[in-house]
mmCIF file with all atom_site columns, C-alpha atoms in Angstrom:
data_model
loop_
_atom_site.group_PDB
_atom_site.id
_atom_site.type_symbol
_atom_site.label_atom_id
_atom_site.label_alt_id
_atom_site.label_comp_id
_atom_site.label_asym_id
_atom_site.label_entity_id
_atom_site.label_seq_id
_atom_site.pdbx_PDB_ins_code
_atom_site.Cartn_x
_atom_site.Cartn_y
_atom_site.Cartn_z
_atom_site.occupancy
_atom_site.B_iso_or_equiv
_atom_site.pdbx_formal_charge
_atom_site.auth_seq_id
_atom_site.auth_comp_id
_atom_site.auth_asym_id
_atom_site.auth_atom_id
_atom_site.pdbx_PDB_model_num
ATOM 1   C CA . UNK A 1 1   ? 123.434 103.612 139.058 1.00 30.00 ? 1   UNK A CA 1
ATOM 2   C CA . UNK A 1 2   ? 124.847 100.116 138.040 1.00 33.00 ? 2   UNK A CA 1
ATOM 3   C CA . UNK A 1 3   ? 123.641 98.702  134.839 1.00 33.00 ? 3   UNK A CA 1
ATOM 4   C CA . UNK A 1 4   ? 123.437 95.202  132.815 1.00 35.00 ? 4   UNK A CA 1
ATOM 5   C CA . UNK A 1 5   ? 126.131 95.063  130.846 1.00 33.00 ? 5   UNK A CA 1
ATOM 6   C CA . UNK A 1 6   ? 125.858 92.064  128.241 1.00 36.00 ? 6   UNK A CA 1
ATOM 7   C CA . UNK A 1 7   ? 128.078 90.117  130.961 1.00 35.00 ? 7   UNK A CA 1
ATOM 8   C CA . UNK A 1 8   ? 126.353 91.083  134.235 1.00 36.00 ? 8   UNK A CA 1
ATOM 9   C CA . UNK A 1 9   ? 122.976 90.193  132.274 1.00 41.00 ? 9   UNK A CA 1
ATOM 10  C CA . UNK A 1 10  ? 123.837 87.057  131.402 1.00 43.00 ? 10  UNK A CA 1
ATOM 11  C CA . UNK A 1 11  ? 124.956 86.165  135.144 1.00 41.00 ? 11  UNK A CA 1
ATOM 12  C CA . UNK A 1 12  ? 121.620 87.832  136.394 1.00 44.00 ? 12  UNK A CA 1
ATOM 13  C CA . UNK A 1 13  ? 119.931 84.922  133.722 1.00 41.00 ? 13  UNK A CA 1
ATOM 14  C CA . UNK A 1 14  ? 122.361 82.267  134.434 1.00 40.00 ? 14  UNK A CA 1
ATOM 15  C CA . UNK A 1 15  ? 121.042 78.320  134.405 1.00 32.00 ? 15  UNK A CA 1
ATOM 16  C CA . UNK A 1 16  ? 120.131 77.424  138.017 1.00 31.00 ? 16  UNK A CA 1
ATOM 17  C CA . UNK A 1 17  ? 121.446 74.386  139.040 1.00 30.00 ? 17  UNK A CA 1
ATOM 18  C CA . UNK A 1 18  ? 120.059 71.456  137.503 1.00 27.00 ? 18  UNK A CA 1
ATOM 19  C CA . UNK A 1 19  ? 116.507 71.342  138.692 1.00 32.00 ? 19  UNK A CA 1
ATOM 20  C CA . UNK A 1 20  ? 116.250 74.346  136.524 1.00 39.00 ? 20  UNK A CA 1
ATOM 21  C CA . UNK A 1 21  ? 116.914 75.277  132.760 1.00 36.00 ? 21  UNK A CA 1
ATOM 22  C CA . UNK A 1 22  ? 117.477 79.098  131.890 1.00 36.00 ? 22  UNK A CA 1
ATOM 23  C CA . UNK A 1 23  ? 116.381 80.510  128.942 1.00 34.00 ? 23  UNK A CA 1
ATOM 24  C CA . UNK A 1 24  ? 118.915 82.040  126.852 1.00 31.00 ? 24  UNK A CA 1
ATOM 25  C CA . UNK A 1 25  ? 118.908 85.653  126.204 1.00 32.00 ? 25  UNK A CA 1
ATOM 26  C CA . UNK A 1 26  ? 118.509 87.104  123.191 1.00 37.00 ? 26  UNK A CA 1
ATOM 27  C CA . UNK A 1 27  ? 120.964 89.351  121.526 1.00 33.00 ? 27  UNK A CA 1
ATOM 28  C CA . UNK A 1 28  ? 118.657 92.010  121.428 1.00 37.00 ? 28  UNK A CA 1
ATOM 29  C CA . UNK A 1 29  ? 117.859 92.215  125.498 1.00 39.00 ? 29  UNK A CA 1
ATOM 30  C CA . UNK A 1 30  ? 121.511 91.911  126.223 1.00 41.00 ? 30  UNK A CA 1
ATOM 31  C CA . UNK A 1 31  ? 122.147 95.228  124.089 1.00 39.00 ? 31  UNK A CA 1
ATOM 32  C CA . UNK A 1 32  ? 120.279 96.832  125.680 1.00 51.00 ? 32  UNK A CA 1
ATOM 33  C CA . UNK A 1 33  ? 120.983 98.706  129.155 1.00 61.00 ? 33  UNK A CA 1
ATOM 34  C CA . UNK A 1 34  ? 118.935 97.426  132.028 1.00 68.00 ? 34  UNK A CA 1
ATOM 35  C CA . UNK A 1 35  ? 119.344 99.542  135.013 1.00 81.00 ? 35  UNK A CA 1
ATOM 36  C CA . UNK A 1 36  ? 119.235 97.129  137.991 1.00 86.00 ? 36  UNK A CA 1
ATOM 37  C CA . UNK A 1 37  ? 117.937 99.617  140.607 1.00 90.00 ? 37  UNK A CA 1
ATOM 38  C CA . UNK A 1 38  ? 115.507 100.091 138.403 1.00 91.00 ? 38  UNK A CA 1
ATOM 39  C CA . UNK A 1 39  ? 114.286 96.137  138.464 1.00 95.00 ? 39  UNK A CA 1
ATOM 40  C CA . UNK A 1 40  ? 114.831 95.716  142.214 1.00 95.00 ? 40  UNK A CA 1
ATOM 41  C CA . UNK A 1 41  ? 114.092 98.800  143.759 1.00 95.00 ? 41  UNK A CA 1
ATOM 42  C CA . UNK A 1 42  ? 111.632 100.854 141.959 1.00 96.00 ? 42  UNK A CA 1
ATOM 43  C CA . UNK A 1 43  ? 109.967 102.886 144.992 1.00 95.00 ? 43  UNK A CA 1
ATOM 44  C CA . UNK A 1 44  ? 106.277 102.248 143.434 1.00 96.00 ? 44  UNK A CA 1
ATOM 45  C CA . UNK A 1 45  ? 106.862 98.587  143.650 1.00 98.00 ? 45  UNK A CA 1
ATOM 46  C CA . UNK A 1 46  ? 105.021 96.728  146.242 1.00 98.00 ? 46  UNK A CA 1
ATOM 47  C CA . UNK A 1 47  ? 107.497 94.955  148.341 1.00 98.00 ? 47  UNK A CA 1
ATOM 48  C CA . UNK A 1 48  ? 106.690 91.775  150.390 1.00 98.00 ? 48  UNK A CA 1
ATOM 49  C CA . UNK A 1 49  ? 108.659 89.493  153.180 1.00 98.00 ? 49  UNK A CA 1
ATOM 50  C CA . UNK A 1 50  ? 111.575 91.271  155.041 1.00 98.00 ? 50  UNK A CA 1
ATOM 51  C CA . UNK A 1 51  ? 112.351 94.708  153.226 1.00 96.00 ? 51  UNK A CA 1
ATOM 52  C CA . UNK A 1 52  ? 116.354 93.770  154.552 1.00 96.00 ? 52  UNK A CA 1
ATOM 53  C CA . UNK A 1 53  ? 116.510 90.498  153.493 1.00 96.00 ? 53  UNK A CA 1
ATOM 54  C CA . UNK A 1 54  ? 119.464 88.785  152.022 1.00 95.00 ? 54  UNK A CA 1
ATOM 55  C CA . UNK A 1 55  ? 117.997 87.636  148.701 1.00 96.00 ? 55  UNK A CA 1
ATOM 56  C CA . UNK A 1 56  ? 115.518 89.375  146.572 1.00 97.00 ? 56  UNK A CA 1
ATOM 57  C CA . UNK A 1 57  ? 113.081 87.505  144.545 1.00 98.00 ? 57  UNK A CA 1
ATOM 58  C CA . UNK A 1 58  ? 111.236 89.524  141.563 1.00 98.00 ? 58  UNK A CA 1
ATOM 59  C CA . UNK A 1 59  ? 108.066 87.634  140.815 1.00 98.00 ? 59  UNK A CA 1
ATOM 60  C CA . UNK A 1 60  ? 106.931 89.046  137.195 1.00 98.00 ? 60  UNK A CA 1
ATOM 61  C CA . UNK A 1 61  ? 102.994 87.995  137.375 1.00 98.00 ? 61  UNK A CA 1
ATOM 62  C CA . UNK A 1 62  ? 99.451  88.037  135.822 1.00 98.00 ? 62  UNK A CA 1
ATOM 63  C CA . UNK A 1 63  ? 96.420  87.526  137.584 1.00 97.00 ? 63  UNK A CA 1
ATOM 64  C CA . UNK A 1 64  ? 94.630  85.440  134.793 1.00 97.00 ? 64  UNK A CA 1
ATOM 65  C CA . UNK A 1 65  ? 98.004  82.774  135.178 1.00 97.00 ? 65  UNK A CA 1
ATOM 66  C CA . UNK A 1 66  ? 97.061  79.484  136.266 1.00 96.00 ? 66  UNK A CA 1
ATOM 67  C CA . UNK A 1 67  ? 100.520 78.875  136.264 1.00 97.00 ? 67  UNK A CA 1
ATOM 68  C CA . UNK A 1 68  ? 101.072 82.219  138.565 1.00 97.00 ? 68  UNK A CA 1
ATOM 69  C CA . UNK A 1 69  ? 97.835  81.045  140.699 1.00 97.00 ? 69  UNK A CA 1
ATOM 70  C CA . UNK A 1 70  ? 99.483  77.367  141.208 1.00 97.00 ? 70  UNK A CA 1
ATOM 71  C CA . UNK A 1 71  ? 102.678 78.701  142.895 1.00 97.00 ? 71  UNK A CA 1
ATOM 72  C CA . UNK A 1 72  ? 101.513 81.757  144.482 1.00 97.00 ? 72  UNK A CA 1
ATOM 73  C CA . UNK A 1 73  ? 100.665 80.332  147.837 1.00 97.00 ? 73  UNK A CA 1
ATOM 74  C CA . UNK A 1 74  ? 104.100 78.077  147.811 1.00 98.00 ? 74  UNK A CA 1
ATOM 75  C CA . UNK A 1 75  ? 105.829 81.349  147.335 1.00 98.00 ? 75  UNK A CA 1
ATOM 76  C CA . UNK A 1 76  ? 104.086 82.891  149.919 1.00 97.00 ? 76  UNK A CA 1
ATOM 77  C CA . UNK A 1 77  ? 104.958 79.982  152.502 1.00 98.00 ? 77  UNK A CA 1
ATOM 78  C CA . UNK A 1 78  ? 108.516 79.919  151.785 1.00 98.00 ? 78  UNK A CA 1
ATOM 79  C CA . UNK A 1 79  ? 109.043 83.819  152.028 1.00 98.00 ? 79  UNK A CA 1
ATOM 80  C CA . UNK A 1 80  ? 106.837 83.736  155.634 1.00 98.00 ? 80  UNK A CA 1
ATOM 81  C CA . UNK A 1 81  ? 109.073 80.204  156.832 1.00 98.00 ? 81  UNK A CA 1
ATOM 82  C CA . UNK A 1 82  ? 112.259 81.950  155.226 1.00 98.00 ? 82  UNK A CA 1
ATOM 83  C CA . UNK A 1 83  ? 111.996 85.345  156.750 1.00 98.00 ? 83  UNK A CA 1
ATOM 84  C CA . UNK A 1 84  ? 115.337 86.818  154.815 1.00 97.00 ? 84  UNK A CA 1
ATOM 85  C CA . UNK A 1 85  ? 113.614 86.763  151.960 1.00 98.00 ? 85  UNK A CA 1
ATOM 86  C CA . UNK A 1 86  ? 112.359 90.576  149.816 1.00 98.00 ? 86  UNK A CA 1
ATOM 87  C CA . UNK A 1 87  ? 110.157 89.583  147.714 1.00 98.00 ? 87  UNK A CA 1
ATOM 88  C CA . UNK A 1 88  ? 109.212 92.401  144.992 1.00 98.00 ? 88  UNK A CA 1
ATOM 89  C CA . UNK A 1 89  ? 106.094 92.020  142.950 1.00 98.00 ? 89  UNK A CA 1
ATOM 90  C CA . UNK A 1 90  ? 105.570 93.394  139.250 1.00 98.00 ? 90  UNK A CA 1
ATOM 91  C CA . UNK A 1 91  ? 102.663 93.162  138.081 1.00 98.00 ? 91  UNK A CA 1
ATOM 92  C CA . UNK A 1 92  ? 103.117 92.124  134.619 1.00 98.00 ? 92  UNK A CA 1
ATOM 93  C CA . UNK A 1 93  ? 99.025  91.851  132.880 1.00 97.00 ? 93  UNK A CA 1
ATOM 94  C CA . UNK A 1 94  ? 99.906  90.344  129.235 1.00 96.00 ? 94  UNK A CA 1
ATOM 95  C CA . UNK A 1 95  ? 97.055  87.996  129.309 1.00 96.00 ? 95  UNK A CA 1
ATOM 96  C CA . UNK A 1 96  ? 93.535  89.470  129.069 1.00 95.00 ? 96  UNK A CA 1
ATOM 97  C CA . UNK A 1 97  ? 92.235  92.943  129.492 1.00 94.00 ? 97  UNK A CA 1
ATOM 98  C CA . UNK A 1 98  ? 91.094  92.128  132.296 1.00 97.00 ? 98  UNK A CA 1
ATOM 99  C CA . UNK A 1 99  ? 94.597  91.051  133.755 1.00 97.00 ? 99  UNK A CA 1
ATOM 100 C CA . UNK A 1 100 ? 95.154  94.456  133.986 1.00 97.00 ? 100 UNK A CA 1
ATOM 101 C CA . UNK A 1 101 ? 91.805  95.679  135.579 1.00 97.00 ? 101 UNK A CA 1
ATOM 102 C CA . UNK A 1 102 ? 93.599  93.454  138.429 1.00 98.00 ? 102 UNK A CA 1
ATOM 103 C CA . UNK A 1 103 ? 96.687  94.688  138.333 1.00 98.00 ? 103 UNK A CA 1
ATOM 104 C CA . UNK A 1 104 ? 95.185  98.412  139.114 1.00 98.00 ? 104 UNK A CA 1
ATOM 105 C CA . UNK A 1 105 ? 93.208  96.891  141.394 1.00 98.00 ? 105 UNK A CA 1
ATOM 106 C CA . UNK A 1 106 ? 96.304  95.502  143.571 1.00 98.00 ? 106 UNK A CA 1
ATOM 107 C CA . UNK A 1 107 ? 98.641  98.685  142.745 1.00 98.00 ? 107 UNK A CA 1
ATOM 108 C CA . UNK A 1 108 ? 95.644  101.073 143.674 1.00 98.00 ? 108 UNK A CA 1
ATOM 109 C CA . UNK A 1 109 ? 95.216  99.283  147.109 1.00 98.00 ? 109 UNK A CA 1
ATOM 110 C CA . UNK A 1 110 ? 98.619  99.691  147.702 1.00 98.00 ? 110 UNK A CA 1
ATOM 111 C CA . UNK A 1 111 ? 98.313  103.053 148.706 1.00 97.00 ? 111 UNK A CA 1
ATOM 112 C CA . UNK A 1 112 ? 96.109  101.955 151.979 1.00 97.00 ? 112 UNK A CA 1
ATOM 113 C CA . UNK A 1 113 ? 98.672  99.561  153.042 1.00 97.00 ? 113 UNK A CA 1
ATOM 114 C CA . UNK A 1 114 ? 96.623  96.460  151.654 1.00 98.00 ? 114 UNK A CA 1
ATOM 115 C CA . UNK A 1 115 ? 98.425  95.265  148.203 1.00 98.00 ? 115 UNK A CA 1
ATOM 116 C CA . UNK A 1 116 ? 99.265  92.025  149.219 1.00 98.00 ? 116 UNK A CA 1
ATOM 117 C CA . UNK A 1 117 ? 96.033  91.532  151.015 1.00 97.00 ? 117 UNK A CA 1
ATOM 118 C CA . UNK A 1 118 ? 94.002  91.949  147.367 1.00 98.00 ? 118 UNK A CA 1
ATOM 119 C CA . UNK A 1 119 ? 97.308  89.871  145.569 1.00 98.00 ? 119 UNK A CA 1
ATOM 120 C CA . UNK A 1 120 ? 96.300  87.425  147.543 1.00 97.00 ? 120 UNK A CA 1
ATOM 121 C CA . UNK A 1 121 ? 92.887  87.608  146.776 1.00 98.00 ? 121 UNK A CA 1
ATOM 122 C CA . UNK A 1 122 ? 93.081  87.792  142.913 1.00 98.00 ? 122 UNK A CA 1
ATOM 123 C CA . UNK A 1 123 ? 95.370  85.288  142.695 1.00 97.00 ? 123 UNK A CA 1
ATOM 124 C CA . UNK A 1 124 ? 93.014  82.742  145.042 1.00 97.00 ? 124 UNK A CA 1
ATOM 125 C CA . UNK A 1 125 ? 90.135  83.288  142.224 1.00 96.00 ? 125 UNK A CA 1
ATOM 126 C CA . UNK A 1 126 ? 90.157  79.868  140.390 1.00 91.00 ? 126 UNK A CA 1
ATOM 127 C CA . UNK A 1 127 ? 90.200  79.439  136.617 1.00 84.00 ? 127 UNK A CA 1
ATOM 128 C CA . UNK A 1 128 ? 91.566  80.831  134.040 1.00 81.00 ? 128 UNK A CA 1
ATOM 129 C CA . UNK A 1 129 ? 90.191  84.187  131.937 1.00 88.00 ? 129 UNK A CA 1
ATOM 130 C CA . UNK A 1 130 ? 88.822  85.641  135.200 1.00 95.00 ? 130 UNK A CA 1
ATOM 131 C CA . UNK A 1 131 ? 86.573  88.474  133.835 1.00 96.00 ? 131 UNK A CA 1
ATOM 132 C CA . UNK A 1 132 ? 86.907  92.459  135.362 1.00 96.00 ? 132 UNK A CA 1
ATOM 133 C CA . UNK A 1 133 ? 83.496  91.426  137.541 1.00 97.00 ? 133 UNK A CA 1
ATOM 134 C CA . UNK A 1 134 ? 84.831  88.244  139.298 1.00 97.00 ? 134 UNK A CA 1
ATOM 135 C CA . UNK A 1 135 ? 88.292  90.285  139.872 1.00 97.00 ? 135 UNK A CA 1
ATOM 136 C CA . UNK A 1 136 ? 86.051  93.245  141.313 1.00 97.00 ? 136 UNK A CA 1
ATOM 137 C CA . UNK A 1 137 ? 84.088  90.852  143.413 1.00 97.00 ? 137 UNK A CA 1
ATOM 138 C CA . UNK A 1 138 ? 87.308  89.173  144.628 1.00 97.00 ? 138 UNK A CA 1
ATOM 139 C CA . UNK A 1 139 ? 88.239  92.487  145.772 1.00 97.00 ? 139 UNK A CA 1
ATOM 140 C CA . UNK A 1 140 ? 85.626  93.725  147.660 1.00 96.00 ? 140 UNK A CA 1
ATOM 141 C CA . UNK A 1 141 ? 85.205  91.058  149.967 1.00 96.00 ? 141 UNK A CA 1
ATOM 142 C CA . UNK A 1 142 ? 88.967  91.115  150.704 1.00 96.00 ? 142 UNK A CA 1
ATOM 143 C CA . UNK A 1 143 ? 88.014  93.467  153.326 1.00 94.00 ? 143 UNK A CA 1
ATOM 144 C CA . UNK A 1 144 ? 89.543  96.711  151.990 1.00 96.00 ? 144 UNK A CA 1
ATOM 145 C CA . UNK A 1 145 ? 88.284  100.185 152.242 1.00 97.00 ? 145 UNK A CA 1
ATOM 146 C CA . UNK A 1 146 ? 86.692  100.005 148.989 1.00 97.00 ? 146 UNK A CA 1
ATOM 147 C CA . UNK A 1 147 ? 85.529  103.955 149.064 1.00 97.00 ? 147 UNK A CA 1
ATOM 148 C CA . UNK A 1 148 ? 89.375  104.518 149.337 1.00 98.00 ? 148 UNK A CA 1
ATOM 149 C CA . UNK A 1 149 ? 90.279  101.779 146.905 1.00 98.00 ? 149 UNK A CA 1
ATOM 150 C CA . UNK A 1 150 ? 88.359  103.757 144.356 1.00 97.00 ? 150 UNK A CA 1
ATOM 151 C CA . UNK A 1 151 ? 89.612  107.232 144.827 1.00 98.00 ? 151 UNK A CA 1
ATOM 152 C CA . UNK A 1 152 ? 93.286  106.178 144.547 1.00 98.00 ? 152 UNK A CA 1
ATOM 153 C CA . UNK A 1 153 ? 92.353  104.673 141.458 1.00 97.00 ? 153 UNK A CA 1
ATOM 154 C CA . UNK A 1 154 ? 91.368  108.362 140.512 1.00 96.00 ? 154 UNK A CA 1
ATOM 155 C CA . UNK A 1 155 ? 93.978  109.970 141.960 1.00 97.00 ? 155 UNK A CA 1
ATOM 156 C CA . UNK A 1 156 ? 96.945  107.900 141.335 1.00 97.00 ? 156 UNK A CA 1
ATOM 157 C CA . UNK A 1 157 ? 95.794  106.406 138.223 1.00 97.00 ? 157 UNK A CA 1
ATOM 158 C CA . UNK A 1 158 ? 98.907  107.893 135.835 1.00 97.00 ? 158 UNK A CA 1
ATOM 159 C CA . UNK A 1 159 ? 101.404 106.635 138.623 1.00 97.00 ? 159 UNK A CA 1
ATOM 160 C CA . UNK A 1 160 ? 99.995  103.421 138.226 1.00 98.00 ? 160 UNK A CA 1
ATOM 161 C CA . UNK A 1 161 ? 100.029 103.290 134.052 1.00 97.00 ? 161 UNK A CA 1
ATOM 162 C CA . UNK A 1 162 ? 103.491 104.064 134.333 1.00 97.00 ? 162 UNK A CA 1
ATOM 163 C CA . UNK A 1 163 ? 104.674 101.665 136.559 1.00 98.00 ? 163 UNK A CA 1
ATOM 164 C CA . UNK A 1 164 ? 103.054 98.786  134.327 1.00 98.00 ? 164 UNK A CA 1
ATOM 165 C CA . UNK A 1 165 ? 104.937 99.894  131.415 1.00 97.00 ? 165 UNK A CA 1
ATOM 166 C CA . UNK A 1 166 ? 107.922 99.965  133.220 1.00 97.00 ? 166 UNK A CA 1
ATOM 167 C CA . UNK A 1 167 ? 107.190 96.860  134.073 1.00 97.00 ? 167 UNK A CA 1
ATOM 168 C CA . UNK A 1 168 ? 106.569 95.523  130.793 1.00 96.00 ? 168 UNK A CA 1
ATOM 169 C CA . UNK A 1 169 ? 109.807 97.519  129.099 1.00 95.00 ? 169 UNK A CA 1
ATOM 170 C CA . UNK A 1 170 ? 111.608 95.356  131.628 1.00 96.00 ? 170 UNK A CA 1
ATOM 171 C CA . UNK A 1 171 ? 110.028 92.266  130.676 1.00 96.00 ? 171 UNK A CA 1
ATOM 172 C CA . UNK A 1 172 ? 111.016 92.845  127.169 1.00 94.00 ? 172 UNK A CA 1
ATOM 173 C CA . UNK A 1 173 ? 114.292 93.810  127.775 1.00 93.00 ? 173 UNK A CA 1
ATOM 174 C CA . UNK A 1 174 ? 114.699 91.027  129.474 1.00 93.00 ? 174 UNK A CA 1
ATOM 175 C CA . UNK A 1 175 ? 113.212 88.568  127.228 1.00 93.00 ? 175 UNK A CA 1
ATOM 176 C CA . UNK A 1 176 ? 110.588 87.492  129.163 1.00 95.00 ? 176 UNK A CA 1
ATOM 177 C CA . UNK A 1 177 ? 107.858 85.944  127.174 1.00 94.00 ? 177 UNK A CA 1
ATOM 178 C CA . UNK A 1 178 ? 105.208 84.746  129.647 1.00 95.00 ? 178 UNK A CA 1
ATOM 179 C CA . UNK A 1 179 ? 104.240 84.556  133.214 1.00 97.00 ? 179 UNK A CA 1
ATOM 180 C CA . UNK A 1 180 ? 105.117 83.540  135.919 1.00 97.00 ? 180 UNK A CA 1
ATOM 181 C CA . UNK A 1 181 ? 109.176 84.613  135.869 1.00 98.00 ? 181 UNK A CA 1
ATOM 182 C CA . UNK A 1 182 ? 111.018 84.842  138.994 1.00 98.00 ? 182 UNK A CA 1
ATOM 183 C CA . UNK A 1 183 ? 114.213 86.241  139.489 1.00 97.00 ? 183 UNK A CA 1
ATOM 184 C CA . UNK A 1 184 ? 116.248 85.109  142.708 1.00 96.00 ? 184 UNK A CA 1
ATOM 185 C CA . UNK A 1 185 ? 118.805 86.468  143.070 1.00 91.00 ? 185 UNK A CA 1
ATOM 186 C CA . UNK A 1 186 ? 121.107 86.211  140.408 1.00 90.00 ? 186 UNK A CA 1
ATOM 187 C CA . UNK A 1 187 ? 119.155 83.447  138.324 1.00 93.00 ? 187 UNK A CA 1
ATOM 188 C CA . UNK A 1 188 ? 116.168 83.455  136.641 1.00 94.00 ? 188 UNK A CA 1
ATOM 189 C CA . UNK A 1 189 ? 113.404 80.477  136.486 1.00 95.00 ? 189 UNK A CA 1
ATOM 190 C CA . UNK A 1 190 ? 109.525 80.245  135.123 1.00 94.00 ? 190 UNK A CA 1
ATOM 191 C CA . UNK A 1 191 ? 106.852 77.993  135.430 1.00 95.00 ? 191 UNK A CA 1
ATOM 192 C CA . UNK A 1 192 ? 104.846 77.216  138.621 1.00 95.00 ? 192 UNK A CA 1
ATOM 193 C CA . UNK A 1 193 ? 107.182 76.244  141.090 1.00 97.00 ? 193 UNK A CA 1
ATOM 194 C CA . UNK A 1 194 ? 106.752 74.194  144.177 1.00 97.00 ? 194 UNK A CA 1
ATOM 195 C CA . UNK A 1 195 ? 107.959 75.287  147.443 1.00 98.00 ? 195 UNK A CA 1
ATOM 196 C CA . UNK A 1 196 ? 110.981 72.640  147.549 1.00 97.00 ? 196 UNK A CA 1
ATOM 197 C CA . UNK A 1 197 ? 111.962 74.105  144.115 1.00 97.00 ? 197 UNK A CA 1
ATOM 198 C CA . UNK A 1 198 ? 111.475 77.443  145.413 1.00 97.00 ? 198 UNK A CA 1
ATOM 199 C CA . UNK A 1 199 ? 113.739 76.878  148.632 1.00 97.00 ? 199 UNK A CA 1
ATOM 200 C CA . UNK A 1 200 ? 116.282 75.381  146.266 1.00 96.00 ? 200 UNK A CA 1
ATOM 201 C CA . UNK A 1 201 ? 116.596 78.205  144.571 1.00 96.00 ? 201 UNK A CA 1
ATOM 202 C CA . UNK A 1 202 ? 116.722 80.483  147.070 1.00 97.00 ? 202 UNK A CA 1
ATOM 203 C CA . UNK A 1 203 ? 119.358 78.443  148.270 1.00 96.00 ? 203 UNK A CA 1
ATOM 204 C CA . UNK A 1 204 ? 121.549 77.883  145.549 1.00 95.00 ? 204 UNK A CA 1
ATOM 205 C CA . UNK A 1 205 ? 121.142 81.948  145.353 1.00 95.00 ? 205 UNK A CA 1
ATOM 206 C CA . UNK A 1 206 ? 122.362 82.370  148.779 1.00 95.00 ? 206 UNK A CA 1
ATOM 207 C CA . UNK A 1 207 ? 125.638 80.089  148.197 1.00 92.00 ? 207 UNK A CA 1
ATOM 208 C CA . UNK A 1 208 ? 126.278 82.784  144.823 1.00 87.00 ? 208 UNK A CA 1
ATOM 209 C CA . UNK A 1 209 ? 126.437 85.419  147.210 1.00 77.00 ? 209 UNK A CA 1
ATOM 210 C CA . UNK A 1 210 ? 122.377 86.043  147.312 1.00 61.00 ? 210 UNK A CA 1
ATOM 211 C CA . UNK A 1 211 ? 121.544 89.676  145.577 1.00 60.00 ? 211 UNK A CA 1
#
């Protein structure tokens, strides 16, 4: 299983071009051994877009992000008018406690088939500081099996835990200090990007040999 070495992370964090400005990475994440299966192909991880494509994007996220909410649907275009684009999703809840009522909301429907259906959703709720209610509400009328929504909660409710803290031990290790981050390919960027941005990107990823 390949890992970051100090050199391989600092590619994978590398300045993109000059629309965008990477942040450096601190001595401590670069120590420290980052497997990279782990980040782009942990098999609890929802995956969206083409499961083959040529050029992952990691979206680290929080549902109370205004930030995450402004370029969520220009992500979602570009991915849909890209189609070579794998698009994995960590849910990343640093925000509120209720960012993370979300996130087990989205993880837990999942398991019928319907995360990005109830991503969508959360992530369409405007504001900031969305409360556990208005996240709940959100959900239901996404159209989901809510009977089944609940009992995976139940019964896959430890599977869930862990992947958000191996989410957020990848976050740290990384550096990451708020949402949204995306990694494409081998650069990373933040902020709420615009679709243009986010085609240049995955453009300038493609011409490094995509990931």
């Amino acid at each position: 299983m390949p890992h970051l070495t100090k050199s391989l992370l600092a590619a994978l964090l590398a300045a993109l071009s000059f629309i965008f400005v990477a942040t450096p990475v601190p001595t401590s994440a670069q120590d420290k051994e980052i497997s990279v299966d782990a980040i782009l192909n942990d098999p609890h991880a929802p995956i969206g877009g083409n499961p083959k494509g040529d050029i992952t994007i990691v979206a680290f996220l929080d549902y109370n992000c205004p930030f995450c909410k402004q370029s969520a649907p220009e992500l979602e275009k570009l991915v849909k008018a890209d189609g070579r684009i794998r698009l994995v999703y960590k849910d990343w809840p640093i925000l509120t406690p209720a960012s993370f009522h979300g996130a087990q909301l989205a993880l837990a429907a999942k398991h019928q088939g319907k995360y990005e259906q109830v991503h969508h959703a959360l992530m369409a709720i405007p504001g900031r500081r969305i409360g556990k209610d208005a996240m709940t509400e959100a959900v239901q009328k996404s159209g989901i099996d809510v009977e089944r929504l609940n009992g995976d909660l139940k019964q896959h409710g430890t599977e869930i835990q862990a992947l958000l803290q191996r989410n957020l031990a990848q976050a740290d290790a990384l550096g990451l200090t708020g949402t949204p981050v995306y990694l494409i390919g081998p650069f990373k960027v933040s902020g709420a990007l615009t679709y243009e941005q986010f085609r240049k990107a995955v453009a300038d990823a493609r011409e490094q040999g995509g990931q």
